[in-house]
GROMACS .gro file of C-alpha atoms in nm:
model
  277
    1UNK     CA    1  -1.139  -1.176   3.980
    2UNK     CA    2  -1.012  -1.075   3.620
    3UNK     CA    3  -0.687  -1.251   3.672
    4UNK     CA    4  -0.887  -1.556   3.776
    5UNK     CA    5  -1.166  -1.581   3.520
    6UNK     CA    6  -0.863  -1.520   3.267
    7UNK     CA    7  -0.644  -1.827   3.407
    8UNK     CA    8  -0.961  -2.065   3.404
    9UNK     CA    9  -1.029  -1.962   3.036
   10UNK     CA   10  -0.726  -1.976   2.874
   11UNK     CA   11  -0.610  -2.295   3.087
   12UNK     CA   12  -0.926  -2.458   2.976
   13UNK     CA   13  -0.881  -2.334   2.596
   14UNK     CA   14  -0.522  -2.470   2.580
   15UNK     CA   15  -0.599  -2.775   2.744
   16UNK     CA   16  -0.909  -2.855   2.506
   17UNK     CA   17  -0.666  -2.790   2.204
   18UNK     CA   18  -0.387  -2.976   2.341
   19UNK     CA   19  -0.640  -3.292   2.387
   20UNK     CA   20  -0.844  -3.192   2.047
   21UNK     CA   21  -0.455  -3.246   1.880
   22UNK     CA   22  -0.344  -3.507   2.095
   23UNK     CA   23  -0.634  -3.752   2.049
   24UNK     CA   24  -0.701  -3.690   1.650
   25UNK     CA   25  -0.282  -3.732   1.581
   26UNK     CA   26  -0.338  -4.049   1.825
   27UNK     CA   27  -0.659  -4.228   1.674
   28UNK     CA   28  -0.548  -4.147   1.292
   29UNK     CA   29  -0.219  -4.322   1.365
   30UNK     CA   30  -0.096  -4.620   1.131
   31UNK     CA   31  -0.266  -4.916   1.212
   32UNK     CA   32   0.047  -5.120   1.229
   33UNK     CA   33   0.366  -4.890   1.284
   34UNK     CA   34   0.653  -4.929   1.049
   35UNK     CA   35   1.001  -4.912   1.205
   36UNK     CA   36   1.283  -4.880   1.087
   37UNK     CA   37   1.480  -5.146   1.170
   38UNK     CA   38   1.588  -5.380   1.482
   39UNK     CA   39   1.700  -5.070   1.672
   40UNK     CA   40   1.449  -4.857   1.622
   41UNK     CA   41   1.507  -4.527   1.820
   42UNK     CA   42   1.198  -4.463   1.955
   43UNK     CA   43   1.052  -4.812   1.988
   44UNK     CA   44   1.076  -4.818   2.374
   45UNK     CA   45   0.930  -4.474   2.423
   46UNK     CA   46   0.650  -4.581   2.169
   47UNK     CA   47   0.568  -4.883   2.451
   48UNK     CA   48   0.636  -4.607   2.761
   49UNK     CA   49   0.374  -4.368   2.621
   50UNK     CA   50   0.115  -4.634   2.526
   51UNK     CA   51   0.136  -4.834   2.850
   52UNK     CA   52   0.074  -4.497   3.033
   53UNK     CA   53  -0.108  -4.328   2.762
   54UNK     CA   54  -0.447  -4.156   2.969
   55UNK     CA   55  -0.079  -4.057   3.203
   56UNK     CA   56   0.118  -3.868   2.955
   57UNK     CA   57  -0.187  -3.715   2.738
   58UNK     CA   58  -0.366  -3.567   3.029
   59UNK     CA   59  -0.054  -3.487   3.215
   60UNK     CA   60   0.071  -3.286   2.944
   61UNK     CA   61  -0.256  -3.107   2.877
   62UNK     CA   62  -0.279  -3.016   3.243
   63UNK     CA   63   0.065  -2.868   3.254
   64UNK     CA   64   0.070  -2.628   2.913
   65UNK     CA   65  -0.272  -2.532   3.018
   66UNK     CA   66  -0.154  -2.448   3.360
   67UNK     CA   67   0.141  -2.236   3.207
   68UNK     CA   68  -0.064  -2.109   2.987
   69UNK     CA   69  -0.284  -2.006   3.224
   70UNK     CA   70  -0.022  -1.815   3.421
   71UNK     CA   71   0.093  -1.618   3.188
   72UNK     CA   72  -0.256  -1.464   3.058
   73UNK     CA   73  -0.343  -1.384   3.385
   74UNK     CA   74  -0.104  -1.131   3.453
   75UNK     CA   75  -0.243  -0.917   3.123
   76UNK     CA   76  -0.584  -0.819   3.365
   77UNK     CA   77  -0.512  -0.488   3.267
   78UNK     CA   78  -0.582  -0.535   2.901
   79UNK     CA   79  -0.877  -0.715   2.951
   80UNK     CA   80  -1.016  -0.453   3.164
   81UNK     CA   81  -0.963  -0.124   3.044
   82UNK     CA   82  -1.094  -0.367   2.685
   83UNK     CA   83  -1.413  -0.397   2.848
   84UNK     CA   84  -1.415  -0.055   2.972
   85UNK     CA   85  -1.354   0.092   2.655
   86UNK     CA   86  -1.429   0.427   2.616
   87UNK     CA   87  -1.453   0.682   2.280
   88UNK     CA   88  -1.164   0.988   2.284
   89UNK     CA   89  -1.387   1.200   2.099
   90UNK     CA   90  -1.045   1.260   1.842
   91UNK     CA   91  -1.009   1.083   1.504
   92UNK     CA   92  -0.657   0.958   1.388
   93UNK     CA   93  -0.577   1.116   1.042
   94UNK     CA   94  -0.520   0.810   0.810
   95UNK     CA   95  -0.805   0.531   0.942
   96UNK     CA   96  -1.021   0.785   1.104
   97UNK     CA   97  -1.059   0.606   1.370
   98UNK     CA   98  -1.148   0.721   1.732
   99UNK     CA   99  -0.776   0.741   1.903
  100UNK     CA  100  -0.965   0.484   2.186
  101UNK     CA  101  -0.970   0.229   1.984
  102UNK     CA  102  -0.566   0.248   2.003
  103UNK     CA  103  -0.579   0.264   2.396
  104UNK     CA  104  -0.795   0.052   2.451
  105UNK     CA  105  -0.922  -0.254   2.154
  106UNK     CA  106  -0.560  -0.255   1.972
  107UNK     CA  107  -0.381  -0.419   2.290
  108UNK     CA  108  -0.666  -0.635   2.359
  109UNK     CA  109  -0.690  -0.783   2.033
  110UNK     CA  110  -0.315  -0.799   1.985
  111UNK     CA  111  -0.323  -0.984   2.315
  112UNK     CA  112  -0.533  -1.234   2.190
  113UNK     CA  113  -0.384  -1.328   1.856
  114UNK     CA  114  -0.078  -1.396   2.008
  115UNK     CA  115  -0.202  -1.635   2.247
  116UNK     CA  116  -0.350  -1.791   1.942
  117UNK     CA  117  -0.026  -1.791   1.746
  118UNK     CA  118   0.111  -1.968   2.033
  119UNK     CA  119  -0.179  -2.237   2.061
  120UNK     CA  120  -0.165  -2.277   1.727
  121UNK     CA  121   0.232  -2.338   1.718
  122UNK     CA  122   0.227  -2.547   1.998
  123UNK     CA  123  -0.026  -2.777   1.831
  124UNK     CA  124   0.186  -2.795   1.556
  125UNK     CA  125   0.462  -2.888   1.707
  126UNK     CA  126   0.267  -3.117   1.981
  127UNK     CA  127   0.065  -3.339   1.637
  128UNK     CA  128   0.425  -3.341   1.441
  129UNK     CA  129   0.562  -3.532   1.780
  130UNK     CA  130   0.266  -3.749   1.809
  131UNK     CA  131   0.258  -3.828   1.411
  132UNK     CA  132   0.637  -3.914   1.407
  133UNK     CA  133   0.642  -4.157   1.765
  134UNK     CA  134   0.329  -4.357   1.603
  135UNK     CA  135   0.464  -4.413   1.265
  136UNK     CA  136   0.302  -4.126   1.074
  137UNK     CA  137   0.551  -3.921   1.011
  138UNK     CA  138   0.892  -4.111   0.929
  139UNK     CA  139   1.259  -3.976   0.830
  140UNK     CA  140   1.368  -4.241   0.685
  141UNK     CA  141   1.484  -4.227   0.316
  142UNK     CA  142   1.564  -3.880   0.124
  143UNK     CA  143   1.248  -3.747   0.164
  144UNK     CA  144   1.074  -3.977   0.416
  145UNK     CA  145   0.680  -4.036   0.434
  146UNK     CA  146   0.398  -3.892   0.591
  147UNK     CA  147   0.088  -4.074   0.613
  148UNK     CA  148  -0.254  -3.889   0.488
  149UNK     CA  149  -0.381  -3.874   0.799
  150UNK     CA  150  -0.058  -3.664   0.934
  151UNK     CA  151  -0.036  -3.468   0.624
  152UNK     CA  152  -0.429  -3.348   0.677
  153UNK     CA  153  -0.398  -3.277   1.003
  154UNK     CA  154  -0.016  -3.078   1.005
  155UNK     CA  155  -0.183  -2.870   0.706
  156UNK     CA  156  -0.490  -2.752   0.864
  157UNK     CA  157  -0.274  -2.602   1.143
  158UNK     CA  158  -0.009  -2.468   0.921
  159UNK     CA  159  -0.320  -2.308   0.783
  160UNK     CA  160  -0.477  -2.145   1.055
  161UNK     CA  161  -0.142  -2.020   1.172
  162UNK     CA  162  -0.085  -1.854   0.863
  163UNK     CA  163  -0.452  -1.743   0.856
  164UNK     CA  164  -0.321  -1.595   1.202
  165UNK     CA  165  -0.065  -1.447   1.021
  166UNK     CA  166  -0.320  -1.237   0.781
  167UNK     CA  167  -0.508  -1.110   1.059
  168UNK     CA  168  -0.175  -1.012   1.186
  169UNK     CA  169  -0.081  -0.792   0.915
  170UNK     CA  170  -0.411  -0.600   0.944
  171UNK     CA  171  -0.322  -0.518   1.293
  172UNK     CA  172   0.008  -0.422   1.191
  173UNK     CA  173  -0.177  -0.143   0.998
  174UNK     CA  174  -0.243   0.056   1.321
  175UNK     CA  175   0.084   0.018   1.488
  176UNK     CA  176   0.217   0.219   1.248
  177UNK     CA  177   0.004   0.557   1.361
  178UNK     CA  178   0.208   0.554   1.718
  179UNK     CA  179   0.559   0.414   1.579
  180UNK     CA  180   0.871   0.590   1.575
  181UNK     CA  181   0.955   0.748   1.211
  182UNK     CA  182   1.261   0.619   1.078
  183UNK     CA  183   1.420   0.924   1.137
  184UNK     CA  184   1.344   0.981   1.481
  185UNK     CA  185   1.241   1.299   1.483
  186UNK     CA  186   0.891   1.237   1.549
  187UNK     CA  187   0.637   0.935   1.627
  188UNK     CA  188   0.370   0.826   1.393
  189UNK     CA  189   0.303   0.738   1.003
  190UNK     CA  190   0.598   0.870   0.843
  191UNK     CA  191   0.612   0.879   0.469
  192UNK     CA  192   0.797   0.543   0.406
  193UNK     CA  193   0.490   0.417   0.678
  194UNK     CA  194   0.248   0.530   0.457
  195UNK     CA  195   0.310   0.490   0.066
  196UNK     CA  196   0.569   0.173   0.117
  197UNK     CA  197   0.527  -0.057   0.463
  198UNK     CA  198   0.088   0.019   0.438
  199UNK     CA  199   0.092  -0.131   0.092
  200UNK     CA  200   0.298  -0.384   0.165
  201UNK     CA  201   0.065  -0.503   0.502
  202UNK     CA  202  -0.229  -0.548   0.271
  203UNK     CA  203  -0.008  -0.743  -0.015
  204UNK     CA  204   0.119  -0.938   0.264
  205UNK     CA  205  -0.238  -1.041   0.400
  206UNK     CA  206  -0.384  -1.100   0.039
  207UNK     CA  207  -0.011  -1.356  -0.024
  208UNK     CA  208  -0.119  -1.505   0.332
  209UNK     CA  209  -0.443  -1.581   0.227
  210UNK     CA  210  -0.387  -1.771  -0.051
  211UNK     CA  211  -0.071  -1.942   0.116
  212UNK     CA  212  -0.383  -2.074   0.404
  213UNK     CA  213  -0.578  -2.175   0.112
  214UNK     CA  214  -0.250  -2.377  -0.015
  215UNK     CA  215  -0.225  -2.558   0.262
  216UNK     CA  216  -0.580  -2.633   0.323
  217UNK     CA  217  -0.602  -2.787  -0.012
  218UNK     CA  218  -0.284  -2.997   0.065
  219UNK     CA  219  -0.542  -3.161   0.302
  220UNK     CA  220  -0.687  -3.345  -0.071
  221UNK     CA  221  -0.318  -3.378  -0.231
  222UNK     CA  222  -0.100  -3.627  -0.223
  223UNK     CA  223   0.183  -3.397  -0.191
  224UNK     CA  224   0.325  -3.087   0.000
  225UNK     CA  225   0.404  -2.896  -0.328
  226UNK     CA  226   0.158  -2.634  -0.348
  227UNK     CA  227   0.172  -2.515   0.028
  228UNK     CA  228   0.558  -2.499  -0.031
  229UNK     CA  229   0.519  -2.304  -0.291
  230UNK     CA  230   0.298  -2.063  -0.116
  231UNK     CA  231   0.541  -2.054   0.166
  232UNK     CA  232   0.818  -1.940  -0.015
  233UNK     CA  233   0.599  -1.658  -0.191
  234UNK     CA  234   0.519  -1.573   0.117
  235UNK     CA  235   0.890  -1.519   0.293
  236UNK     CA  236   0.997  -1.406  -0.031
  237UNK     CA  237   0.751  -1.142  -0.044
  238UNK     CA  238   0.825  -1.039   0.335
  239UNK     CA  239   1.182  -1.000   0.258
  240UNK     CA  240   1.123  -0.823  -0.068
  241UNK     CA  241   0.813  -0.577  -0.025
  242UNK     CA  242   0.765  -0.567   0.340
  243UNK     CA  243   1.144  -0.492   0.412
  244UNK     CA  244   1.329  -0.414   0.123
  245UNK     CA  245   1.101  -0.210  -0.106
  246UNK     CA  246   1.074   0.082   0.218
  247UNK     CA  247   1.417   0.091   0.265
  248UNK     CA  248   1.490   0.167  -0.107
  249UNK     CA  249   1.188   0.461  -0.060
  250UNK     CA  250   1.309   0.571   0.243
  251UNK     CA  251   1.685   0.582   0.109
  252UNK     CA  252   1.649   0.740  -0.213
  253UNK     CA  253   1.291   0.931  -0.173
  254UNK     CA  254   1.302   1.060   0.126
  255UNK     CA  255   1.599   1.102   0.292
  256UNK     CA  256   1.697   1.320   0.012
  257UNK     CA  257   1.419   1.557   0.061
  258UNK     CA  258   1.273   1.464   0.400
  259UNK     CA  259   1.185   1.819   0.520
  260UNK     CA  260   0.942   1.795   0.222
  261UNK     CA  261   0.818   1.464   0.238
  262UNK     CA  262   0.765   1.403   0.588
  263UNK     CA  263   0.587   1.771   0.603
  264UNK     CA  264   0.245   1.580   0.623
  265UNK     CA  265   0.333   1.335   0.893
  266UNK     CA  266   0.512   1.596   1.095
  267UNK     CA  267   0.228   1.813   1.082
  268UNK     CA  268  -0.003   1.555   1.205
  269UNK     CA  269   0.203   1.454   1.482
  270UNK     CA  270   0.226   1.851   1.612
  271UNK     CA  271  -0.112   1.839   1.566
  272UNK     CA  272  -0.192   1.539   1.778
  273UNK     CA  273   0.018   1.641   2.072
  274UNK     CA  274  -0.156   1.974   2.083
  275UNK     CA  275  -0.475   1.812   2.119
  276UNK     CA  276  -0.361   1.534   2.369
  277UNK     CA  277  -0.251   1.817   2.566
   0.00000   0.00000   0.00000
């Protein structure tokens, strides 16, 4: 029943967004569509898709939703032991958190983010096509053109993926309680986890959310400037704290004097298989 009820609603979520995206990217097209010349590449699959549009738009919708819907139903476990959620009685050492919500909510709500990232994406991706075969998106020139109506729409996306992305990063906090150390010796919030990569989640989600607010203004620019911007901060800042800045810790702070500085963590992992036992 699970794996039912979970094919029917995430079939009928794709397939609502798929539409949602297909039919604003097809109503805010260019009135009349500029081509580029006499042999314009995509002219006759322009007049293929509009002769059989109700074909191709509900077609397509139908078949992501469908594949969609096959792969979320084999994750019934995660659903159910979600709604069967139960308290450990044991709180982890750095959140103090009960340990069930790592059993049992963490999966669950990983599970569903990343068929959001993937909804999202395919949006994306599905409103860029759309924009481009109708004229509203065009390559032609250095830069090319976008109308406004493809801009708005292909920014509010990138926006909610990269809100996505923020929520993301929050969640990344917990995986790092049940990790392996970068040594290896033990699992859990080593050192480097704790006073480099935990810092640099929460920079990383604060940079995110202004980079979503970036490209939800672009919706009242006239230009992509500002949401490039952002978007650079942003991979600049995952290359630089979020990967960089705890391998310079963890090379020269605590590899040095690890017995020392992973004391704490390795304590707390003894600790937590003695209880678990």
């Amino acid at each position: 029943l699970t794996r039912v009820l979970q094919f029917v609603l995430v079939a009928l979520v794709f397939a609502a967004m798929v539409a949602a995206t297909l039919a604003v990217a097809f109503r805010s097209r260019p009135v009349f569509v500029p081509v580029s010349g006499p042999e314009d590449p995509i002219a006759r699959y322009r007049t293929v898709v509009i002769q059989r549009l109700g074909l191709f738009a509900v077609g397509l919708a139908l078949v992501i939703a469908a594949i969609a819907g096959l792969a979320a139903q084999g994750d019934w476990e995660t659903v159910q032991t979600f709604i069967n959620r139960t308290k450990f009685g044991a709180l982890d050492p750095v959140f103090n958190i009960d340990v069930g919500f790592y059993a049992f909510s963490l999966p669950f709500y990983r599970w569903v983010l990343d068929l959001m990232f993937a909804a999202v994406a395919l949006c994306f991706m599905l409103s860029l096509a759309t924009h481009y075969l109708f004229g509203g998106v065009r390559l032609t020139g250095r830069a090319g053109q976008i109308s406004v109506a493809a801009r708005a729409q292909l920014a509010v996306l990138a926006g909610i993926f990269v809100l996505l992305k923020a929520v993301a990063y929050w969640l990344d906090r917990y995986y790092l309680l049940f990790s392996p150390s970068n040594s290896g010796v033990f699992s859990g919030a080593s050192y480097t986890d704790l006073n480099a990569v935990l810092p640099a989640k929460l920079i990383l989600l604060f940079i995110s959310l202004i980079c979503a607010a970036a490209f939800f203004a672009a919706v009242f620019r006239q230009n992509l400037q500002l949401p490039s911007i952002a978007t650079v901060l942003l991979v600049l800042s995952s290359v630089l704290v979020g990967a960089a800045w705890p391998q310079v810790l963890q090379q020269f702070v605590v590899a040095p004097n690890a017995n020392e500085r992973e004391a704490v963590p390795i304590e707390r992992n003894i600790a937590a298989t003695r209880q678990a036992f």
